[in-house]
Amino acid sequence: MAHLGSGRRRALAVPVGLALTASLAFLPSVAASAAPLGNTADAAAASKAETTGPKLSYVANLNSYATVKAAKKAIERAGGTVVTAYEQIGVIVAHSQNPEFAKTLRANRGLFVSVGATRTAPLQSARTTDEGATQQLSAADAAKAAAAAQEGQEPLESNQWDLRTIKADQAHKINDGSQDVTVGVIDTGVDDTHPDIAPNFSKEQSANCVGGVADTSEGAWRPYTDGSDHGTHVAGTIAAPRNGIGISGVAPGVKVAGIKVSEPGTSLFFTEAVVCGFMFAAEKGIEVTNNSYYVDPWLYNCKSDDDQKALVEAIGRATKYAERKGTLHVASAGNSNHDLAGDSILDDTSPNDTTPVPRTIDPSVCLDLPTQLPGVVTVSATGDKGLRSYYSSYGLGVVDVAAPGGDKWQVPATPDANGRVLSTVLGGGYGYKQGTSMAAPHVAGVAALIKSAHPSATPSQIQAMLKGQATKAQCPAQIYDATGTLINATTCESKWGQTGYYGYGVVDALKAVK
């Protein structure tokens, strides 16, 4: 599964979801085209291509001199079928059963920079970064929280220790955010029928991108019936309105959109869907995207591998294109407790769509997508006591900021005494989750508040304000481990006014609105 996280996906109890930033000189053109081109000669050549292998999905990245028309013909001659072409960034998604498909296209250096399979398993009829299963809020606990609510609070807000940690409750007395700002939740889908999401939901900016082509038909953005509540939980944390129902989001006055990119059944996040998600967000004028997943099937994508290199290139082009269009990307750091700035990491979960093969990688060369791409805000998770959450990945110079993601060992003085993050779940209910998946939407919400206060701010300016306004946090003496035991925080490093655990610090919603 793609790694989601109540943070981001990681190889723990729950699947987590799920660059080369060469800015090629492709001029914006018409929206992605799904119609393959060809003629009799091309068809004859394609008929000679092997079709005995499993049907796989590929991304083909064009060089700056190539035309999409010529690239499509080459793809067909190699036995491929074009699914869609993003002419704006020179990326084509294709399917093929030719085992030599990628190798054949790579040999055509006049057209392609890189070509790679987006998965190791054959196409099926579609993870995230949360840690553990959702804990549903019972009616009794809801009543207890409502009884403890103070004047001006939402009924369940007394359990939202996370809002108070980043001073969002104080920020709401000044500014809830603008309806002119939308946060796109690139995830497992968002249930826009939830009464604590519906008032701020933007259908016009929502879609299902699974397979690589945006489907904007009514309800396509909702979770599958076998479905994950991950995206719905994330959406509530960002923008649940102050409407006298349930909880409050970090930015209760902004809009939220759902861009579904996870496969049904597995909840895996593949490259073609994620590229579609970023491109859709860019074309729909979405100001901030939240990415609480990693792109499957590789936890880390190594640029020394031909296939993985192509995935880094394609997603990197998409994120940079959206950034140039005015979209800031926020991503969770992951729940693997890995040092993303370390010399090496043991990756024993990849590929996760077939049989994992343990490998030791260099995180400066093998990237966690999209969180380690240039321009993306990387977020680590903290608990109620301000300590890095036991599962959260970290890294000096990699993590930009920190935010509440929850930690079951850091118990708050709330009615439920639950150290996880409370938010919206399927069926109109509420539940607790923890993970860097839950930390990222707090940052996305603060970014939306900044954009509301500074409508002309660029993505890089918003990122600078997130860092500059963050509450500084020093390396702690101790943190909790996965068993709840306090251990010495020997892995925390500090330099340049940053720490590996918290980056520039914990985001501050109050400063965002001031």
Coordinates of N, CA, C and O in Angstrom, one line a residue, residues 12-111:
L12 N 4.7 -0.1 9.4 CA 4.3 -0.4 10.8 C 3.0 -1.1 10.7 O 2.6 -1.8 9.8
A13 N 2.1 -0.7 11.7 CA 0.8 -1.4 11.8 C -0.1 -1.1 10.6 O -0.9 -1.9 10.3
V14 N 0.0 0.0 10.0 CA -0.9 0.4 9.0 C -0.1 0.8 7.7 O 0.9 1.4 7.8
P15 N -0.6 0.5 6.5 CA 0.1 0.9 5.3 C 0.2 2.4 5.2 O -0.7 3.1 5.5
V16 N 1.3 2.8 4.7 CA 1.5 4.2 4.5 C 1.6 4.5 3.0 O 2.1 3.7 2.3
G17 N 1.2 5.7 2.6 CA 1.2 5.8 1.2 C 2.5 6.2 0.6 O 3.4 6.5 1.1
L18 N 1.4 5.9 0.3 CA 2.1 6.6 -0.2 C 1.5 7.6 0.7 O 1.0 7.4 1.6
A19 N 13.4 16.7 -7.8 CA 13.7 15.5 -8.2 C 14.5 16.0 -9.1 O 15.0 17.1 -9.0
L20 N 14.4 14.9 -9.6 CA 15.2 15.7 -10.5 C 14.2 16.9 -10.9 O 13.2 16.6 -11.4
T21 N 14.6 18.1 -10.6 CA 13.7 19.2 -10.8 C 14.1 19.9 -12.1 O 14.1 21.1 -12.1
A22 N 14.5 19.2 -13.1 CA 14.9 19.8 -14.3 C 13.6 20.5 -14.8 O 12.6 19.9 -15.2
S23 N 13.7 21.8 -14.9 CA 12.6 22.6 -15.4 C 12.7 22.8 -16.9 O 13.4 23.6 -17.4
L24 N 12.1 21.9 -17.6 CA 12.2 21.9 -19.1 C 11.4 23.0 -19.7 O 10.5 23.5 -19.1
A25 N 11.8 23.4 -20.8 CA 11.2 24.6 -21.5 C 9.9 24.2 -22.2 O 9.7 24.5 -23.4
F26 N 9.0 23.4 -21.6 CA 7.8 23.1 -22.2 C 6.8 24.2 -21.9 O 6.6 24.6 -20.8
L27 N 6.2 24.7 -23.0 CA 5.3 25.8 -22.8 C 3.9 25.2 -22.4 O 3.5 24.2 -22.9
P28 N 3.2 25.9 -21.6 CA 1.8 25.4 -21.2 C 1.0 25.3 -22.5 O 1.1 26.1 -23.4
S29 N 0.2 24.2 -22.5 CA -0.6 24.0 -23.7 C -1.9 23.4 -23.2 O -2.3 23.6 -22.1
V30 N -2.6 22.7 -24.1 CA -3.9 22.2 -23.7 C -3.8 21.2 -22.6 O -2.7 20.7 -22.4
A31 N -4.9 20.9 -22.0 CA -4.9 19.9 -20.9 C -4.4 18.6 -21.4 O -4.4 18.3 -22.6
A32 N -4.1 17.6 -20.5 CA -3.6 16.3 -20.8 C -4.5 15.7 -21.8 O -5.7 15.7 -21.7
S33 N -3.9 15.0 -22.8 CA -4.7 14.3 -23.9 C -4.5 12.8 -23.7 O -3.5 12.3 -23.4
A34 N -5.6 12.1 -23.8 CA -5.6 10.7 -23.6 C -5.7 10.0 -25.0 O -5.7 8.8 -25.0
A35 N -5.7 10.7 -26.1 CA -5.9 10.0 -27.4 C -4.6 9.7 -28.0 O -3.8 10.6 -28.4
P36 N -4.2 8.4 -28.1 CA -2.9 8.0 -28.7 C -2.9 8.3 -30.2 O -4.0 8.2 -30.9
L37 N -1.8 8.7 -30.8 CA -1.6 8.9 -32.2 C -1.0 7.7 -32.9 O -0.3 6.9 -32.2
G38 N -1.2 7.6 -34.2 CA -0.5 6.5 -34.8 C -0.9 6.4 -36.3 O -1.9 7.0 -36.7
N39 N -0.2 5.6 -37.1 CA -0.6 5.4 -38.4 C -0.3 3.9 -38.8 O 0.1 3.1 -37.9
T40 N -0.5 3.6 -40.0 CA -0.3 2.2 -40.4 C 1.1 1.7 -40.1 O 1.3 0.5 -39.6
A41 N 2.1 2.5 -40.4 CA 3.5 2.1 -40.2 C 3.7 1.8 -38.7 O 4.4 0.9 -38.3
D42 N 3.2 2.8 -37.9 CA 3.4 2.6 -36.4 C 2.7 1.4 -35.9 O 3.3 0.7 -35.1
A43 N 1.5 1.1 -36.4 CA 0.8 -0.1 -36.0 C 1.6 -1.3 -36.4 O 1.6 -2.3 -35.6
A44 N 2.2 -1.3 -37.5 CA 2.9 -2.5 -38.0 C 4.1 -2.7 -37.1 O 4.5 -3.8 -36.7
A45 N 4.8 -1.6 -36.7 CA 6.0 -1.7 -35.8 C 5.5 -2.2 -34.5 O 6.2 -3.0 -33.8
A46 N 4.4 -1.7 -34.0 CA 4.0 -2.1 -32.6 C 3.6 -3.5 -32.6 O 3.8 -4.2 -31.6
S47 N 3.1 -4.1 -33.7 CA 2.7 -5.5 -33.8 C 3.9 -6.4 -33.6 O 3.7 -7.5 -33.2
K48 N 5.1 -5.9 -33.9 CA 6.3 -6.7 -33.8 C 6.8 -6.7 -32.3 O 7.7 -7.5 -32.0
A49 N 6.4 -5.7 -31.5 CA 6.9 -5.6 -30.2 C 6.3 -6.7 -29.3 O 5.2 -7.2 -29.5
E50 N 7.1 -7.2 -28.4 CA 6.7 -8.3 -27.5 C 5.5 -7.8 -26.6 O 5.5 -6.7 -26.2
T51 N 4.5 -8.7 -26.5 CA 3.4 -8.4 -25.6 C 3.1 -9.5 -24.7 O 2.0 -9.8 -24.3
T52 N 4.2 -10.2 -24.3 CA 4.1 -11.4 -23.5 C 4.2 -11.2 -22.0 O 4.0 -12.1 -21.2
G53 N 4.6 -9.9 -21.6 CA 4.9 -9.6 -20.2 C 3.7 -9.2 -19.5 O 2.6 -9.0 -20.1
P54 N 3.8 -8.9 -18.2 CA 2.7 -8.3 -17.4 C 2.4 -6.9 -17.9 O 3.3 -6.2 -18.3
K55 N 1.1 -6.5 -17.8 CA 0.8 -5.1 -18.2 C 1.2 -4.2 -17.1 O 0.7 -4.3 -15.9
L56 N 2.1 -3.3 -17.4 CA 2.6 -2.4 -16.4 C 2.3 -0.9 -16.8 O 2.1 -0.7 -18.0
S57 N 2.4 0.0 -15.9 CA 2.2 1.4 -16.2 C 3.6 2.0 -16.1 O 4.5 1.7 -15.3
Y58 N 3.8 3.0 -17.0 CA 5.1 3.6 -17.2 C 5.0 5.2 -17.2 O 3.9 5.7 -17.7
V59 N 6.0 5.9 -16.8 CA 6.1 7.3 -17.1 C 7.3 7.5 -18.0 O 8.4 6.9 -17.7
A60 N 7.1 8.3 -19.0 CA 8.2 8.6 -20.0 C 8.4 10.1 -19.9 O 7.5 10.9 -20.2
N61 N 9.6 10.5 -19.6 CA 9.9 12.0 -19.5 C 10.7 12.4 -20.7 O 11.8 11.9 -21.0
L62 N 10.1 13.4 -21.4 CA 10.7 13.9 -22.6 C 11.9 14.9 -22.4 O 11.9 15.5 -21.4
N63 N 12.8 14.9 -23.3 CA 13.8 15.9 -23.2 C 13.3 17.3 -23.8 O 12.2 17.3 -24.4
S64 N 14.1 18.3 -23.7 CA 13.6 19.6 -24.0 C 13.4 19.9 -25.5 O 12.8 20.9 -25.9
Y65 N 13.9 19.0 -26.3 CA 13.8 19.1 -27.7 C 12.7 18.3 -28.4 O 12.4 18.4 -29.6
A66 N 12.2 17.4 -27.6 CA 11.2 16.4 -28.1 C 9.8 17.0 -28.3 O 9.5 17.9 -27.5
T67 N 9.0 16.5 -29.2 CA 7.6 16.8 -29.3 C 6.8 15.7 -28.7 O 7.2 14.5 -28.8
V68 N 5.7 16.0 -28.2 CA 4.8 15.0 -27.6 C 4.3 14.0 -28.7 O 4.2 12.8 -28.6
K69 N 4.1 14.6 -29.9 CA 3.6 13.8 -31.0 C 4.6 12.7 -31.4 O 4.3 11.5 -31.6
A70 N 5.9 13.1 -31.5 CA 6.9 12.1 -31.8 C 7.1 11.1 -30.7 O 7.3 9.9 -31.0
A71 N 7.0 11.5 -29.5 CA 7.1 10.6 -28.4 C 6.0 9.6 -28.3 O 6.2 8.4 -28.1
K72 N 4.8 10.0 -28.6 CA 3.7 9.1 -28.7 C 3.9 8.0 -29.7 O 3.6 6.8 -29.5
K73 N 4.4 8.4 -30.9 CA 4.6 7.4 -31.9 C 5.7 6.4 -31.5 O 5.5 5.2 -31.8
A74 N 6.7 6.9 -30.8 CA 7.8 6.0 -30.4 C 7.2 5.0 -29.3 O 7.6 3.9 -29.3
I75 N 6.3 5.5 -28.5 CA 5.7 4.7 -27.5 C 4.9 3.6 -28.1 O 5.0 2.4 -27.7
E76 N 4.1 3.9 -29.2 CA 3.3 2.9 -29.8 C 4.2 1.9 -30.6 O 3.9 0.7 -30.6
R77 N 5.3 2.4 -31.2 CA 6.2 1.5 -31.9 C 6.8 0.5 -30.9 O 7.1 -0.7 -31.3
A78 N 7.0 0.9 -29.7 CA 7.6 0.0 -28.7 C 6.5 -0.9 -28.0 O 6.8 -1.6 -27.1
G79 N 5.3 -0.8 -28.5 CA 4.2 -1.7 -27.9 C 3.5 -1.1 -26.8 O 2.9 -1.8 -25.9
G80 N 3.5 0.2 -26.7 CA 2.8 0.9 -25.6 C 1.5 1.6 -26.0 O 1.3 1.8 -27.2
T81 N 0.7 1.9 -25.1 CA -0.6 2.6 -25.3 C -0.5 3.9 -24.4 O -0.3 3.8 -23.2
V82 N -0.7 5.0 -25.0 CA -0.7 6.3 -24.3 C -1.9 6.4 -23.4 O -3.1 6.3 -24.0
V83 N -1.8 6.7 -22.1 CA -2.9 6.9 -21.3 C -3.2 8.4 -21.2 O -4.4 8.9 -21.4
T84 N -2.2 9.2 -21.0 CA -2.3 10.6 -21.0 C -1.0 11.3 -21.2 O 0.1 10.7 -20.9
A85 N -1.0 12.5 -21.7 CA 0.3 13.2 -21.9 C 0.1 14.6 -21.3 O -0.8 15.4 -21.6
Y86 N 1.1 14.9 -20.4 CA 1.1 16.3 -19.8 C 2.2 17.1 -20.5 O 3.3 17.1 -20.2
E87 N 1.7 17.8 -21.6 CA 2.6 18.5 -22.4 C 3.2 19.7 -21.7 O 4.3 20.1 -22.0
Q88 N 2.6 20.2 -20.6 CA 3.1 21.3 -19.9 C 4.5 20.9 -19.2 O 5.3 21.8 -19.0
I89 N 4.7 19.7 -18.9 CA 5.9 19.3 -18.2 C 6.6 18.2 -19.0 O 7.7 17.7 -18.5
G90 N 6.1 17.8 -20.1 CA 6.8 16.7 -20.9 C 6.8 15.4 -20.3 O 7.8 14.7 -20.3
V91 N 5.7 15.0 -19.7 CA 5.6 13.6 -19.1 C 4.4 12.9 -19.7 O 3.3 13.5 -19.9
I92 N 4.7 11.7 -20.2 CA 3.6 10.8 -20.7 C 3.4 9.6 -19.9 O 4.4 9.0 -19.5
V93 N 2.2 9.2 -19.6 CA 1.9 8.0 -18.9 C 1.4 7.0 -20.0 O 0.6 7.3 -20.8
A94 N 2.0 5.8 -19.9 CA 1.6 4.7 -20.9 C 1.5 3.4 -20.2 O 2.1 3.1 -19.2
H95 N 0.8 2.5 -20.9 CA 0.7 1.1 -20.5 C 1.4 0.2 -21.5 O 1.3 0.5 -22.7
S96 N 2.0 -0.9 -21.1 CA 2.6 -1.8 -22.1 C 2.8 -3.2 -21.5 O 3.0 -3.3 -20.2
Q97 N 2.7 -4.2 -22.3 CA 3.0 -5.6 -21.9 C 4.4 -6.1 -22.5 O 4.7 -7.2 -22.5
N98 N 5.1 -5.1 -23.1 CA 6.4 -5.5 -23.7 C 7.4 -5.4 -22.6 O 7.7 -4.4 -22.0
P99 N 8.1 -6.6 -22.3 CA 9.1 -6.6 -21.2 C 10.3 -5.6 -21.5 O 11.0 -5.2 -20.6
E100 N 10.5 -5.3 -22.8 CA 11.6 -4.4 -23.2 C 11.1 -3.0 -23.4 O 11.9 -2.2 -24.0
F101 N 9.9 -2.7 -23.0 CA 9.3 -1.4 -23.4 C 10.2 -0.2 -22.9 O 10.6 0.7 -23.6
A102 N 10.5 -0.2 -21.6 CA 11.3 0.9 -21.0 C 12.7 1.0 -21.6 O 13.2 2.0 -22.0
K103 N 13.3 -0.2 -21.8 CA 14.7 -0.3 -22.3 C 14.7 0.3 -23.8 O 15.6 1.0 -24.2
T104 N 13.7 -0.1 -24.5 CA 13.6 0.4 -25.9 C 13.5 1.9 -26.0 O 14.2 2.6 -26.8
L105 N 12.6 2.5 -25.1 CA 12.5 3.9 -25.2 C 13.7 4.7 -24.6 O 14.1 5.7 -25.1
R106 N 14.3 4.1 -23.6 CA 15.5 4.7 -23.1 C 16.6 4.9 -24.1 O 17.5 5.8 -24.1
A107 N 16.7 3.9 -25.1 CA 17.7 4.0 -26.1 C 17.5 5.1 -27.1 O 18.4 5.6 -27.8
N108 N 16.3 5.7 -27.1 CA 15.9 6.8 -27.9 C 16.2 8.1 -27.2 O 15.3 8.8 -26.7
R109 N 17.5 8.5 -27.1 CA 17.8 9.7 -26.3 C 17.5 11.0 -27.0 O 17.5 12.0 -26.3
G110 N 17.1 10.9 -28.2 CA 16.7 12.1 -28.9 C 15.3 12.5 -28.4 O 14.9 13.7 -28.6
L111 N 14.6 11.6 -27.8 CA 13.2 11.9 -27.3 C 13.1 11.9 -25.8 O 12.4 12.7 -25.2

